[in-house]
């Protein structure tokens, strides 16, 4: 759990203990959390998910041939076939049919007021 918390604090400065990037309103905090979650799953390749290439690919420079294919969690889950750029993530339009299903799965995401907080 602590390692997971560290990863989220590194990707989202609003979760860090001492920062000037704090959120004054909860809605801005939620937006930042969703954005960092999407970036983590679609744009950031994970070393433990990489796939070995059948034959090493040459690099553009004079470096050693590439033996591994970088993979994001979304690629590993079959949700996409490539690593997204930040521009691609920010420009993605959520399909209307999915937005209509949000009301039916709302119970899976409790409101922050309902979540248990430890002081």
Coordinates of C-alpha atoms in Angstrom, one line a residue:
X1 CA 0.0 0.0 0.0
X2 CA 2.8 2.4 0.9
X3 CA 4.5 1.9 -2.5
X4 CA 1.2 2.5 -4.3
X5 CA 0.7 5.8 -2.3
X6 CA 4.3 6.9 -3.2
X7 CA 3.6 6.2 -6.9
X8 CA 0.4 8.4 -6.8
X9 CA 2.2 11.2 -4.9
X10 CA 4.9 11.2 -7.5
X11 CA 2.4 11.4 -10.4
X12 CA 0.0 13.9 -8.7
X13 CA 1.6 16.8 -6.8
X14 CA -1.8 17.5 -5.2
X15 CA -1.4 14.3 -3.1
X16 CA 2.1 15.2 -1.8
X17 CA 2.4 16.2 1.8
X18 CA 4.0 19.6 1.5
X19 CA 3.3 21.3 -1.8
X20 CA 2.0 24.6 -3.2
X21 CA -0.1 22.6 -5.7
X22 CA -2.9 21.9 -3.2
X23 CA -6.6 22.0 -4.4
X24 CA -8.8 24.6 -2.8
X25 CA -11.9 22.8 -4.0
X26 CA -12.6 19.1 -4.0
X27 CA -13.9 19.1 -7.6
X28 CA -10.4 20.2 -8.8
X29 CA -8.8 17.5 -6.8
X30 CA -11.1 14.9 -8.4
X31 CA -10.3 16.1 -11.9
X32 CA -6.6 15.9 -11.2
X33 CA -6.9 12.4 -9.8
X34 CA -8.8 11.2 -12.8
X35 CA -6.3 12.8 -15.2
X36 CA -3.3 11.2 -13.4
X37 CA -5.1 7.8 -13.4
X38 CA -5.7 8.0 -17.2
X39 CA -2.1 9.1 -17.8
X40 CA -0.7 6.3 -15.6
X41 CA -2.7 3.6 -17.5
X42 CA -2.6 4.9 -21.1
X43 CA 0.6 7.0 -21.5
X44 CA 3.1 5.5 -19.1
X45 CA 4.8 2.2 -20.0
X46 CA 5.5 -0.1 -17.1
X47 CA 8.7 -2.0 -17.0
X48 CA 7.1 -5.1 -15.5
X49 CA 4.6 -5.3 -18.4
X50 CA 7.1 -5.1 -21.3
X51 CA 7.0 -7.8 -23.9
X52 CA 10.1 -9.5 -25.4
X53 CA 10.4 -9.1 -29.1
X54 CA 10.8 -12.2 -31.3
X55 CA 13.8 -10.7 -33.0
X56 CA 15.7 -7.6 -31.8
X57 CA 14.9 -4.4 -33.7
X58 CA 17.6 -2.0 -34.7
X59 CA 17.7 1.4 -33.1
X60 CA 18.1 4.7 -35.1
X61 CA 21.5 5.4 -33.6
X62 CA 24.4 3.2 -33.0
X63 CA 23.0 1.7 -29.8
X64 CA 22.3 -2.0 -29.2
X65 CA 19.2 -3.5 -30.8
X66 CA 15.9 -3.1 -28.9
X67 CA 14.8 -6.4 -27.3
X68 CA 11.7 -5.3 -25.5
X69 CA 8.4 -3.7 -26.5
X70 CA 7.1 -1.1 -23.9
X71 CA 3.6 -1.8 -22.7
X72 CA 1.1 0.3 -20.7
X73 CA -1.5 -1.2 -18.4
X74 CA -4.2 -0.3 -20.9
X75 CA -2.4 -2.2 -23.6
X76 CA -2.0 -5.2 -21.3
X77 CA -5.7 -5.1 -20.6
X78 CA -6.5 -5.0 -24.4
X79 CA -8.0 -1.5 -24.3
X80 CA -5.6 0.0 -26.8
X81 CA -2.9 -1.2 -29.1
X82 CA -0.4 1.7 -28.7
X83 CA 1.1 4.0 -26.1
X84 CA -1.0 7.2 -26.1
X85 CA 0.6 10.6 -26.2
X86 CA -0.5 13.3 -23.7
X87 CA -2.1 15.2 -26.6
X88 CA -4.0 12.1 -27.7
X89 CA -5.2 11.5 -24.1
X90 CA -6.3 15.1 -23.6
X91 CA -8.0 15.2 -27.0
X92 CA -9.9 11.9 -26.6
X93 CA -13.7 12.3 -26.7
X94 CA -15.6 9.8 -24.5
X95 CA -18.3 8.1 -26.6
X96 CA -21.9 9.1 -25.8
X97 CA -23.0 5.5 -25.1
X98 CA -20.4 5.2 -22.4
X99 CA -21.6 8.4 -20.8
X100 CA -25.1 7.0 -20.7
X101 CA -23.9 4.0 -18.7
X102 CA -22.2 6.1 -16.0
X103 CA -25.4 6.4 -14.1
X104 CA -25.8 2.6 -13.9
X105 CA -22.3 2.0 -12.5
X106 CA -22.3 5.1 -10.2
X107 CA -22.6 2.8 -7.2
X108 CA -19.1 1.4 -7.9
X109 CA -17.5 4.8 -7.1
X110 CA -18.6 6.1 -3.7
X111 CA -18.7 9.8 -3.1
X112 CA -15.7 11.2 -1.2
X113 CA -18.0 12.2 1.6
X114 CA -19.1 8.6 2.0
X115 CA -15.5 7.3 2.1
X116 CA -13.9 6.4 5.4
X117 CA -11.3 9.0 6.4
X118 CA -8.6 8.3 9.1
X119 CA -7.3 11.4 11.0

